[in-house]
Structures are given as C-alpha cells and as structure tokens.
Amino acid sequence: MVIYTVKEGDTLSSIGAQYGISAERIAYDNSIDPELPLVVGQTLVLLFPVSVYTVTEGDTLFSIAEETGVGVYTLLQNNPVLMGMTEIYPGQTLVLSYPDAPLGDISLGGFAYTYIDEETLRRTLPYLTYLSVFSYGLNPDGTLVVPEGDERIVQIAREYGTVPLLVLTSLSSEGVFSSELINSILSDKALTATVIENVKNAVFSKGYGGVDMDFEYIAGELAANYAAFIDRLKNELGEGYVVFTDLAPKTSGDMQGLLYEAHDYGLLGSVSDRVFLMTYEWGYSYGPPLAISPVNNVRRVIEYALTEIPPEKIFMGIPAYGYDWKLPYVRGETRAKTLSSEEAVELAREVGADIQFDEVSKAPFFEYTDTDGAQHVVWFQDTKSVDALAHLAQEYSLYGISIWNIMRYFPQLWLVLNSLYNIRKV
C-alpha cells in the first residue's frame, strides 16, 4: 500500500503512470468519481494485489474460497466492490491477496445506531470483529430503554461472523446522559440487580455476544460501585460472553471532572474483558476548532492507560468524520457542522481549497470563505490520519481498534486498516 498525497497538476492518469496502476483502478479502489478533478492535498490509497482470480461460469464466492483457500470474509475485505455481498459474475476479477500485513493481527470494532442503512452495514461488517449496537438506555426503575430494530442488526452481524455487543448507556428515556439517573442506580443495590437482570435477559433473548458498557457522568465517589456493577454483570453473563467498558480519555489518575473521576482505569480494567479508549472529540461540535483525534494527545492517553491496563485488553478509538467550524469561534454559540470524510473532500473541491496536513496532530484541515463572506475551518479524517493512528495501536501492541462510528461509509479507512492488519474474526 502507498498513501499518495495529490499535488498541483496531478490526475488519476498521471499518478497511475508513476506507479503502474490504471486510473480506473485507483478510482475503483478509492470509491471516487474518475470524472471529478482531484483536490490538492487529497489522499489516495494505491494498492498492489499479489494474486487475483477471474470468475468463470458456475463460480460462487464460496466455491472460490474453497478452491483457493482464501476465506470468504477475506475475499469480501479484499474486494469492497462486492459491498459485503456474495454475488459475482463471470469475467469479474477478484483480489485474492495483497502483500502480507506489516502490522500483524488486530481486532476491529465499530459502533452503529440501529437505524444504520443496511447497505452501509453490510459493506462494513466484513471488517469487524465486534459491532457495538448503540444503544440501550435506562429508566429510573431499572428497566431498559430499548432501541427500535436492534434484532435486525444482531442478525445481520451474525451473518458476517461479527460479534454484536449490546451498548448499555446512562442515557435516559429522553436520550441524554443523566448523572442523576446513573448515580441513583449505582447507589441502590436493588436497582443495580434489576438492571443486570434486564440486560442479561436482553443479551440472551436477542443473540448478543456481550455488553459494551458506556456509563458516563458518574459521581467520583461511585467509582467502586461502577466496577462492582461490571464485575457482577460479567459473572451473571457467564462464559462465552464478552464485556467491554468504554473509558473517557484520561492522561492521569487524578483528572478532575464528572466525565473522568469514576472512570478508574485500574478498577475498570481489572473487571472488564476489554476496554475501549474514547480517543476522539478533542475537536467537537461546541468546542473550538481542533483535530478530532490528534495523535499526540491519543498517545498520552494510551501511555497512561498502559500503566493501569494490559495492552491485550485495550481497544483504541478512531473517529470517522469531520467538523466544519464557522469563524470566529464563540464559546456557547458556535456549533460545528458534522460531515463525513468524503464530504470534506467534496467541500474542499467545491470551494477551491487546498487540503493541508498538520504534522503535530497528524490530521488534515482546510480553510475557506463561504458565499456570505464568513471564514470557515474544517478538520477531518483522511488516510494519513488513519494510518498514523493505526501505527500507534501497533506501536503499543494494543489488542484492537474501534471506529466511532460506522454510520457513514468511509471506504479509504477500511482500505488502510485491511492493508496494515490481519483482521481477527472470533
């Protein structure tokens, strides 16, 4: 794999000529329109197959897997044009293999709301070890706020050998994280028991493979209660079920604030099968313009986490989106617009902006002036920022990476991760 940064005057044909790849192949692999002009600073993933297979009459994806020894999931990963489906046609060329993954093995997770578009879900699932289904909330009496349609998501995930996880949050029935609600539940043994029983029943009845805990805004004095809750839930679920715990991005054990204090890395790491570091949202909707997941800050979170939790338990978060801030930023007033990585590149093309890359945060950004004369700055994710974060996971021997979130399909993200790692399926 080569990550190529577009320069002034580049075309798909000129880039392809440098690397011996057709323009059509570059467009095909990167899921871009070959008729559109490239953007200076845009990144492209250049792939170099080792072996390919030409489909003949009577072939199926399963028969090709049996004949070649290449698993069906690997065929789907290597051929995103299949969009996660098994339909093929005579004359079609399928990639059997790419050069050996340089960074070894990894488990990949992704978060999805239950209303995710099915096509997007099926395109993504071949790459996922775990799918965290967002989300179950809580009522004051310990009953669950159940998301509509989660049975469909669980069933589809199972078709792809992906383990679906029930995400249990401290979201109220109004859809907001409630400190009062979660504190009352964790302070009451009877309510705690009720929640655990309800979660266990939902996991067993709906076919989930475990639980992803996302309790936020807990009072610091309830840190031990939270750990005890997770420990009891894990024991109640029993063998064969996995419990993840999502952790606020801390850089020390004494960080103050409602988001951090009850997320005791040592306690929660000891009672959880895996933890997920929420290493994103440095730049966020209501905050000042910043890289969303700056690699220098992510590094500090990982280094602290490793003082409390072994690397084989840790998943690192990677965001799959960007923000467009209108300037000047005014705290309490400015709200950045969310956009996908593909939308960010399209916006740069429309406004004639060159995409720049910040070497400290390892993140792309650009500036532009809108039709009303207002200045904007956009920070987003591209292949280089994903590559930097993926290498960080390997540098610290982390067990996995999880994507927040997979609602917008980001084809180049999966090209990079699939090129760098062998993806585990449980």
CSV table of C-alpha atoms in Angstrom, one decimal:
chain,number,residue,atom,x,y,z
A,1,MET,CA,0.0,0.0,0.0
A,2,VAL,CA,1.1,3.5,-0.8
A,3,ILE,CA,-0.7,6.6,0.5
A,4,TYR,CA,-0.4,9.3,-2.1
A,5,THR,CA,-1.0,13.0,-1.5
A,6,VAL,CA,-2.2,14.8,-4.5
A,7,LYS,CA,-0.1,17.7,-5.8
A,8,GLU,CA,-0.9,20.6,-8.1
A,9,GLY,CA,-1.5,19.3,-11.7
A,10,ASP,CA,-2.0,15.6,-10.7
A,11,THR,CA,-4.6,13.5,-12.4
A,12,LEU,CA,-5.5,9.9,-11.8
A,13,SER,CA,-3.8,9.0,-15.1
A,14,SER,CA,-0.5,10.8,-14.1
A,15,ILE,CA,-0.5,9.2,-10.7
A,16,GLY,CA,-1.3,5.8,-12.1
A,17,ALA,CA,1.6,6.1,-14.6
A,18,GLN,CA,4.0,6.7,-11.8
A,19,TYR,CA,3.0,3.5,-10.0
A,20,GLY,CA,2.0,1.3,-12.9
A,21,ILE,CA,-1.7,1.3,-11.9
A,22,SER,CA,-4.6,2.3,-14.2
A,23,ALA,CA,-6.6,5.4,-13.4
A,24,GLU,CA,-9.7,3.3,-13.4
A,25,ARG,CA,-8.2,1.0,-10.7
A,26,ILE,CA,-7.3,3.9,-8.4
A,27,ALA,CA,-10.8,5.4,-8.7
A,28,TYR,CA,-12.3,1.9,-8.2
A,29,ASP,CA,-10.3,1.2,-5.1
A,30,ASN,CA,-10.9,4.6,-3.5
A,31,SER,CA,-14.6,4.7,-4.5
A,32,ILE,CA,-14.2,8.1,-6.2
A,33,ASP,CA,-15.7,9.5,-9.4
A,34,PRO,CA,-12.9,9.5,-12.0
A,35,GLU,CA,-14.6,12.4,-13.8
A,36,LEU,CA,-14.1,14.8,-10.9
A,37,PRO,CA,-10.9,16.8,-10.6
A,38,LEU,CA,-8.6,15.9,-7.7
A,39,VAL,CA,-8.0,18.2,-4.8
A,40,VAL,CA,-4.5,19.3,-3.8
A,41,GLY,CA,-3.8,17.6,-0.5
A,42,GLN,CA,-6.4,14.9,-1.1
A,43,THR,CA,-5.0,11.4,-0.3
A,44,LEU,CA,-5.4,8.2,-2.3
A,45,VAL,CA,-4.7,4.6,-1.4
A,46,LEU,CA,-2.7,2.8,-4.0
A,47,LEU,CA,-3.0,-1.0,-3.8
A,48,PHE,CA,-0.8,-3.7,-5.4
A,49,PRO,CA,-2.5,-7.1,-5.5
A,50,VAL,CA,-0.3,-10.2,-5.2
A,51,SER,CA,-2.8,-12.7,-6.7
A,52,VAL,CA,-6.1,-12.3,-8.4
A,53,TYR,CA,-8.9,-14.7,-9.7
A,54,THR,CA,-11.1,-14.3,-12.7
A,55,VAL,CA,-14.6,-15.6,-12.1
A,56,THR,CA,-15.8,-18.2,-14.5
A,57,GLU,CA,-19.3,-19.6,-15.2
A,58,GLY,CA,-20.6,-21.6,-12.2
A,59,ASP,CA,-18.3,-20.0,-9.7
A,60,THR,CA,-19.6,-18.8,-6.4
A,61,LEU,CA,-17.8,-16.8,-3.7
A,62,PHE,CA,-17.9,-19.9,-1.5
A,63,SER,CA,-16.5,-22.2,-4.3
A,64,ILE,CA,-13.7,-19.8,-4.9
A,65,ALA,CA,-12.9,-19.7,-1.2
A,66,GLU,CA,-12.8,-23.5,-1.1
A,67,GLU,CA,-10.7,-23.7,-4.3
A,68,THR,CA,-8.1,-21.0,-3.4
A,69,GLY,CA,-8.0,-21.4,0.4
A,70,VAL,CA,-8.9,-17.8,0.8
A,71,GLY,CA,-11.7,-17.3,3.3
A,72,VAL,CA,-15.0,-15.7,2.3
A,73,TYR,CA,-14.5,-12.9,4.8
A,74,THR,CA,-11.1,-12.2,3.3
A,75,LEU,CA,-12.5,-12.1,-0.2
A,76,LEU,CA,-15.1,-9.6,1.0
A,77,GLN,CA,-12.4,-7.5,2.7
A,78,ASN,CA,-10.1,-7.5,-0.4
A,79,ASN,CA,-12.9,-6.7,-2.8
A,80,PRO,CA,-15.0,-3.8,-1.3
A,81,VAL,CA,-16.7,-3.6,-4.7
A,82,LEU,CA,-18.8,-6.6,-3.6
A,83,MET,CA,-20.3,-4.3,-1.0
A,84,GLY,CA,-20.4,-7.2,1.5
A,85,MET,CA,-22.5,-9.3,-0.7
A,86,THR,CA,-21.6,-12.7,-2.3
A,87,GLU,CA,-23.0,-12.0,-5.8
A,88,ILE,CA,-20.3,-12.3,-8.5
A,89,TYR,CA,-20.4,-12.6,-12.3
A,90,PRO,CA,-18.2,-14.4,-15.0
A,91,GLY,CA,-15.3,-12.3,-16.1
A,92,GLN,CA,-15.1,-10.3,-12.8
A,93,THR,CA,-11.6,-10.0,-11.3
A,94,LEU,CA,-11.3,-10.6,-7.6
A,95,VAL,CA,-8.3,-9.9,-5.5
A,96,LEU,CA,-7.2,-13.0,-3.6
A,97,SER,CA,-4.3,-11.4,-1.7
A,98,TYR,CA,-2.3,-8.3,-1.1
A,99,PRO,CA,1.3,-8.2,0.4
A,100,ASP,CA,1.5,-9.5,4.0
A,101,ALA,CA,0.0,-7.2,6.5
A,102,PRO,CA,3.0,-5.4,8.0
A,103,LEU,CA,1.5,-4.7,11.4
A,104,GLY,CA,0.2,-8.2,12.3
A,105,ASP,CA,-3.2,-9.1,13.8
A,106,ILE,CA,-5.8,-6.8,15.1
A,107,SER,CA,-9.4,-6.9,16.3
A,108,LEU,CA,-11.7,-4.2,14.9
A,109,GLY,CA,-14.9,-2.8,16.3
A,110,GLY,CA,-17.4,-0.3,15.2
A,111,PHE,CA,-20.4,1.5,16.7
A,112,ALA,CA,-23.7,1.8,14.9
A,113,TYR,CA,-27.1,3.1,15.7
A,114,THR,CA,-30.0,0.7,14.9
A,115,TYR,CA,-31.2,2.9,12.0
A,116,ILE,CA,-28.0,2.4,10.0
A,117,ASP,CA,-28.6,1.9,6.3
A,118,GLU,CA,-28.4,-1.8,5.6
A,119,GLU,CA,-26.1,-1.3,2.6
A,120,THR,CA,-23.6,0.6,4.7
A,121,LEU,CA,-23.8,-2.0,7.4
A,122,ARG,CA,-23.2,-4.9,5.0
A,123,ARG,CA,-20.2,-3.1,3.4
A,124,THR,CA,-18.6,-2.6,6.8
A,125,LEU,CA,-19.3,-5.9,8.6
A,126,PRO,CA,-16.6,-8.0,6.7
A,127,TYR,CA,-14.0,-5.9,8.5
A,128,LEU,CA,-15.5,-6.0,12.0
A,129,THR,CA,-14.7,-8.4,14.8
A,130,TYR,CA,-17.3,-6.7,17.1
A,131,LEU,CA,-20.3,-4.5,16.3
A,132,SER,CA,-21.4,-2.3,19.2
A,133,VAL,CA,-25.1,-1.6,18.8
A,134,PHE,CA,-25.9,1.9,20.1
A,135,SER,CA,-27.8,1.9,22.5
A,136,TYR,CA,-29.8,0.7,25.4
A,137,GLY,CA,-30.7,3.4,28.0
A,138,LEU,CA,-32.1,3.3,31.5
A,139,ASN,CA,-35.3,4.2,33.2
A,140,PRO,CA,-35.4,5.2,36.9
A,141,ASP,CA,-36.9,1.9,37.9
A,142,GLY,CA,-34.1,-0.1,36.3
A,143,THR,CA,-36.0,-1.2,33.2
A,144,LEU,CA,-34.3,-0.6,29.9
A,145,VAL,CA,-34.9,1.9,27.2
A,146,VAL,CA,-34.8,-0.4,24.2
A,147,PRO,CA,-33.7,0.8,20.7
A,148,GLU,CA,-36.0,0.0,17.9
A,149,GLY,CA,-34.9,-2.6,15.4
A,150,ASP,CA,-31.8,-4.0,17.2
A,151,GLU,CA,-32.8,-7.6,16.4
A,152,ARG,CA,-32.2,-6.8,12.7
A,153,ILE,CA,-28.7,-5.5,13.4
A,154,VAL,CA,-27.8,-8.5,15.5
A,155,GLN,CA,-29.0,-11.0,12.9
A,156,ILE,CA,-27.1,-9.3,10.1
A,157,ALA,CA,-23.9,-9.1,12.2
A,158,ARG,CA,-24.0,-12.8,12.9
A,159,GLU,CA,-24.2,-13.5,9.1
A,160,TYR,CA,-20.7,-12.0,8.8
A,161,GLY,CA,-19.1,-13.7,11.8
A,162,THR,CA,-19.2,-10.4,13.7
A,163,VAL,CA,-20.0,-10.4,17.4
A,164,PRO,CA,-22.8,-8.0,18.3
A,165,LEU,CA,-22.5,-6.1,21.6
A,166,LEU,CA,-25.4,-4.5,23.4
A,167,VAL,CA,-24.2,-1.0,24.3
A,168,LEU,CA,-25.6,-0.1,27.8
A,169,THR,CA,-25.5,3.6,28.4
A,170,SER,CA,-26.5,6.1,31.1
A,171,LEU,CA,-28.9,7.7,28.6
A,172,SER,CA,-32.3,8.5,29.9
A,173,SER,CA,-35.6,7.9,28.0
A,174,GLU,CA,-35.1,11.5,26.8
A,175,GLY,CA,-31.9,10.5,25.1
A,176,VAL,CA,-29.5,12.5,27.3
A,177,PHE,CA,-26.7,11.3,29.6
A,178,SER,CA,-28.1,11.7,33.1
A,179,SER,CA,-25.8,11.9,36.0
A,180,GLU,CA,-28.7,11.9,38.4
A,181,LEU,CA,-30.1,8.7,36.9
A,182,ILE,CA,-26.9,6.7,36.8
A,183,ASN,CA,-25.9,7.8,40.3
A,184,SER,CA,-29.3,6.7,41.7
A,185,ILE,CA,-29.0,3.3,40.1
A,186,LEU,CA,-25.4,2.7,41.1
A,187,SER,CA,-26.2,3.7,44.7
A,188,ASP,CA,-29.1,1.3,45.1
A,189,LYS,CA,-28.3,-2.5,45.2
A,190,ALA,CA,-31.9,-3.5,44.3
A,191,LEU,CA,-31.9,-1.2,41.2
A,192,THR,CA,-28.4,-2.5,40.2
A,193,ALA,CA,-29.7,-6.1,40.4
A,194,THR,CA,-32.8,-5.2,38.3
A,195,VAL,CA,-30.7,-3.5,35.6
A,196,ILE,CA,-28.3,-6.5,35.4
A,197,GLU,CA,-31.2,-9.0,35.2
A,198,ASN,CA,-32.8,-7.0,32.4
A,199,VAL,CA,-29.6,-6.7,30.5
A,200,LYS,CA,-28.9,-10.4,30.9
A,201,ASN,CA,-32.3,-11.2,29.5
A,202,ALA,CA,-31.9,-8.9,26.6
A,203,VAL,CA,-28.5,-10.4,25.7
A,204,PHE,CA,-29.7,-13.9,25.9
A,205,SER,CA,-33.0,-13.4,24.1
A,206,LYS,CA,-31.7,-11.3,21.2
A,207,GLY,CA,-28.5,-13.2,20.5
A,208,TYR,CA,-25.9,-10.6,21.6
A,209,GLY,CA,-22.4,-11.8,22.2
A,210,GLY,CA,-21.8,-9.5,25.1
A,211,VAL,CA,-22.2,-6.0,26.5
A,212,ASP,CA,-20.4,-2.7,25.8
A,213,MET,CA,-20.7,-0.5,29.0
A,214,ASP,CA,-20.9,3.2,28.4
A,215,PHE,CA,-21.9,4.8,31.7
A,216,GLU,CA,-20.9,8.4,31.7
A,217,TYR,CA,-21.1,11.4,34.1
A,218,ILE,CA,-20.9,9.2,37.2
A,219,ALA,CA,-20.1,10.8,40.6
A,220,GLY,CA,-16.5,10.1,41.5
A,221,GLU,CA,-17.4,8.5,44.8
A,222,LEU,CA,-19.3,5.8,42.9
A,223,ALA,CA,-16.2,4.5,41.1
A,224,ALA,CA,-16.1,1.3,43.1
A,225,ASN,CA,-19.8,0.8,42.6
A,226,TYR,CA,-19.4,1.0,38.9
A,227,ALA,CA,-16.6,-1.5,38.9
A,228,ALA,CA,-18.7,-3.8,41.1
A,229,PHE,CA,-21.6,-3.5,38.7
A,230,ILE,CA,-19.5,-4.6,35.7
A,231,ASP,CA,-17.9,-7.4,37.7
A,232,ARG,CA,-21.4,-8.7,38.6
A,233,LEU,CA,-22.7,-8.3,35.1
A,234,LYS,CA,-19.8,-10.3,33.7
A,235,ASN,CA,-20.3,-13.1,36.2
A,236,GLU,CA,-24.0,-13.2,35.5
A,237,LEU,CA,-23.5,-13.5,31.8
A,238,GLY,CA,-21.0,-16.3,32.2
A,239,GLU,CA,-18.6,-18.0,29.8
A,240,GLY,CA,-18.8,-17.2,26.2
A,241,TYR,CA,-19.9,-13.6,26.6
A,242,VAL,CA,-17.6,-10.5,26.5
A,243,VAL,CA,-17.9,-7.3,28.5
A,244,PHE,CA,-16.3,-4.1,27.2
A,245,THR,CA,-16.1,-0.9,29.1
A,246,ASP,CA,-15.8,2.5,27.4
A,247,LEU,CA,-13.3,4.9,29.1
A,248,ALA,CA,-13.1,8.6,29.0
A,249,PRO,CA,-9.7,9.7,27.6
A,250,LYS,CA,-7.6,10.3,30.7
A,251,THR,CA,-3.9,11.1,30.9
A,252,SER,CA,-3.5,10.7,34.6
A,253,GLY,CA,-5.4,9.1,37.5
A,254,ASP,CA,-6.2,12.4,39.2
A,255,MET,CA,-8.1,14.1,36.4
A,256,GLN,CA,-11.0,16.1,37.7
A,257,GLY,CA,-14.4,16.4,36.3
A,258,LEU,CA,-17.6,14.4,36.1
A,259,LEU,CA,-16.6,12.7,32.9
A,260,TYR,CA,-13.4,11.3,34.3
A,261,GLU,CA,-13.5,10.7,38.1
A,262,ALA,CA,-15.5,7.5,38.2
A,263,HIS,CA,-13.6,6.0,35.2
A,264,ASP,CA,-10.9,4.4,37.3
A,265,TYR,CA,-8.7,2.8,34.7
A,266,GLY,CA,-7.2,0.3,37.2
A,267,LEU,CA,-10.6,-0.8,38.7
A,268,LEU,CA,-12.5,-1.0,35.4
A,269,GLY,CA,-9.7,-2.6,33.5
A,270,SER,CA,-9.4,-5.4,36.1
A,271,VAL,CA,-13.1,-6.3,35.9
A,272,SER,CA,-13.6,-5.9,32.1
A,273,ASP,CA,-12.7,-8.3,29.3
A,274,ARG,CA,-11.7,-5.4,27.1
A,275,VAL,CA,-11.8,-1.6,27.4
A,276,PHE,CA,-12.4,1.0,24.7
A,277,LEU,CA,-10.5,4.3,25.0
A,278,MET,CA,-12.7,7.1,23.7
A,279,THR,CA,-9.7,8.8,22.0
A,280,TYR,CA,-11.6,11.4,19.9
A,281,GLU,CA,-13.6,14.6,20.2
A,282,TRP,CA,-10.7,16.9,21.1
A,283,GLY,CA,-12.3,18.9,18.4
A,284,TYR,CA,-16.1,18.6,18.9
A,285,SER,CA,-19.4,20.3,17.9
A,286,TYR,CA,-19.4,23.0,20.5
A,287,GLY,CA,-15.7,23.3,21.1
A,288,PRO,CA,-13.0,25.4,19.4
A,289,PRO,CA,-11.6,24.2,16.0
A,290,LEU,CA,-9.2,21.3,16.6
A,291,ALA,CA,-8.2,18.0,15.2
A,292,ILE,CA,-10.7,15.5,16.3
A,293,SER,CA,-8.3,12.7,17.3
A,294,PRO,CA,-4.8,14.3,17.4
A,295,VAL,CA,-2.2,11.6,17.5
A,296,ASN,CA,-0.1,13.4,20.1
A,297,ASN,CA,-3.0,13.5,22.5
A,298,VAL,CA,-4.0,10.0,21.8
A,299,ARG,CA,-0.5,8.9,22.6
A,300,ARG,CA,-0.7,10.4,26.0
A,301,VAL,CA,-4.0,8.6,26.8
A,302,ILE,CA,-2.6,5.3,25.7
A,303,GLU,CA,0.6,5.7,27.7
A,304,TYR,CA,-1.4,6.4,30.9
A,305,ALA,CA,-3.8,3.5,30.2
A,306,LEU,CA,-0.9,1.1,29.9
A,307,THR,CA,0.1,2.0,33.5
A,308,GLU,CA,-3.2,0.5,34.6
A,309,ILE,CA,-4.4,-1.9,32.0
A,310,PRO,CA,-2.5,-4.6,30.0
A,311,PRO,CA,-2.3,-3.9,26.2
A,312,GLU,CA,-4.1,-7.1,25.3
A,313,LYS,CA,-7.3,-5.6,26.9
A,314,ILE,CA,-7.2,-2.2,25.1
A,315,PHE,CA,-9.1,-1.0,22.1
A,316,MET,CA,-8.2,2.5,20.8
A,317,GLY,CA,-10.9,4.7,19.2
A,318,ILE,CA,-10.7,6.2,15.8
A,319,PRO,CA,-13.3,8.7,14.5
A,320,ALA,CA,-14.7,8.5,11.0
A,321,TYR,CA,-16.0,12.0,10.4
A,322,GLY,CA,-15.0,15.7,10.5
A,323,TYR,CA,-16.3,19.1,11.6
A,324,ASP,CA,-16.8,22.4,9.8
A,325,TRP,CA,-16.5,25.4,12.1
A,326,LYS,CA,-17.7,28.9,11.2
A,327,LEU,CA,-15.2,31.6,12.4
A,328,PRO,CA,-14.7,33.4,14.6
A,329,TYR,CA,-15.4,30.7,17.2
A,330,VAL,CA,-17.6,32.0,20.0
A,331,ARG,CA,-17.9,29.7,23.0
A,332,GLY,CA,-21.5,28.8,23.8
A,333,GLU,CA,-22.7,30.0,20.4
A,334,THR,CA,-20.6,28.3,17.6
A,335,ARG,CA,-21.7,24.8,16.7
A,336,ALA,CA,-19.7,23.0,14.1
A,337,LYS,CA,-21.4,21.0,11.4
A,338,THR,CA,-20.6,17.3,11.2
A,339,LEU,CA,-19.6,15.9,7.8
A,340,SER,CA,-18.1,12.7,6.5
A,341,SER,CA,-14.5,12.4,5.3
A,342,GLU,CA,-15.8,12.1,1.7
A,343,GLU,CA,-18.0,15.2,2.2
A,344,ALA,CA,-15.0,17.1,3.5
A,345,VAL,CA,-13.0,16.4,0.3
A,346,GLU,CA,-16.0,17.3,-1.8
A,347,LEU,CA,-16.4,20.6,0.1
A,348,ALA,CA,-12.7,21.4,-0.5
A,349,ARG,CA,-13.3,20.8,-4.2
A,350,GLU,CA,-16.4,23.0,-4.3
A,351,VAL,CA,-14.7,25.9,-2.6
A,352,GLY,CA,-11.4,25.5,-4.3
A,353,ALA,CA,-9.4,24.9,-1.1
A,354,ASP,CA,-6.1,23.1,-0.8
A,355,ILE,CA,-6.1,20.4,2.0
A,356,GLN,CA,-3.3,20.9,4.4
A,357,PHE,CA,-1.9,18.4,6.9
A,358,ASP,CA,-0.8,19.2,10.5
A,359,GLU,CA,2.3,17.2,11.3
A,360,VAL,CA,1.8,17.5,15.1
A,361,SER,CA,-1.7,16.2,15.3
A,362,LYS,CA,-1.3,14.1,12.1
A,363,ALA,CA,-4.7,15.4,10.8
A,364,PRO,CA,-5.9,17.2,7.6
A,365,PHE,CA,-7.6,20.5,7.6
A,366,PHE,CA,-8.5,23.3,5.2
A,367,GLU,CA,-9.9,26.8,5.3
A,368,TYR,CA,-12.4,28.6,3.1
A,369,THR,CA,-14.7,31.6,2.7
A,370,ASP,CA,-18.4,30.9,2.2
A,371,THR,CA,-20.8,32.8,-0.1
A,372,ASP,CA,-21.7,35.2,2.7
A,373,GLY,CA,-18.1,36.1,3.3
A,374,ALA,CA,-17.7,34.1,6.5
A,375,GLN,CA,-14.5,32.2,7.2
A,376,HIS,CA,-14.5,28.5,8.0
A,377,VAL,CA,-12.1,25.8,9.0
A,378,VAL,CA,-12.6,22.1,8.5
A,379,TRP,CA,-10.8,19.3,10.4
A,380,PHE,CA,-11.5,15.7,9.4
A,381,GLN,CA,-10.0,12.2,9.0
A,382,ASP,CA,-8.2,11.0,5.9
A,383,THR,CA,-6.0,8.1,5.0
A,384,LYS,CA,-2.8,9.6,6.5
A,385,SER,CA,-4.5,10.4,9.9
A,386,VAL,CA,-6.0,6.8,10.0
A,387,ASP,CA,-2.6,5.4,9.1
A,388,ALA,CA,-0.9,7.4,11.9
A,389,LEU,CA,-3.4,6.2,14.5
A,390,ALA,CA,-3.2,2.6,13.2
A,391,HIS,CA,0.5,2.6,13.6
A,392,LEU,CA,0.1,4.0,17.1
A,393,ALA,CA,-2.0,0.9,18.1
A,394,GLN,CA,0.7,-1.3,16.7
A,395,GLU,CA,3.5,0.6,18.5
A,396,TYR,CA,1.9,-0.1,21.9
A,397,SER,CA,0.7,-3.6,21.0
A,398,LEU,CA,-2.9,-2.8,21.6
A,399,TYR,CA,-5.4,-5.6,21.0
A,400,GLY,CA,-7.8,-3.6,18.9
A,401,ILE,CA,-9.2,-0.5,17.2
A,402,SER,CA,-12.8,0.5,17.2
A,403,ILE,CA,-14.5,3.1,15.0
A,404,TRP,CA,-16.8,5.8,16.2
A,405,ASN,CA,-18.9,5.4,14.2
A,406,ILE,CA,-19.7,3.5,11.1
A,407,MET,CA,-22.9,5.3,10.1
A,408,ARG,CA,-21.2,7.0,7.2
A,409,TYR,CA,-19.2,4.6,5.0
A,410,PHE,CA,-15.6,5.7,4.8
A,411,PRO,CA,-14.1,3.4,2.1
A,412,GLN,CA,-10.5,4.5,2.4
A,413,LEU,CA,-10.4,3.8,6.2
A,414,TRP,CA,-11.1,0.2,5.6
A,415,LEU,CA,-8.5,0.0,2.7
A,416,VAL,CA,-5.9,1.3,5.1
A,417,LEU,CA,-6.8,-1.0,8.0
A,418,ASN,CA,-7.1,-4.0,5.8
A,419,SER,CA,-3.7,-3.3,4.2
A,420,LEU,CA,-1.9,-2.8,7.5
A,421,TYR,CA,-3.5,-5.6,9.6
A,422,ASN,CA,-4.9,-9.1,9.5
A,423,ILE,CA,-8.4,-8.7,10.9
A,424,ARG,CA,-9.4,-11.2,13.5
A,425,LYS,CA,-12.8,-12.9,13.4
A,426,VAL,CA,-13.9,-14.5,16.7
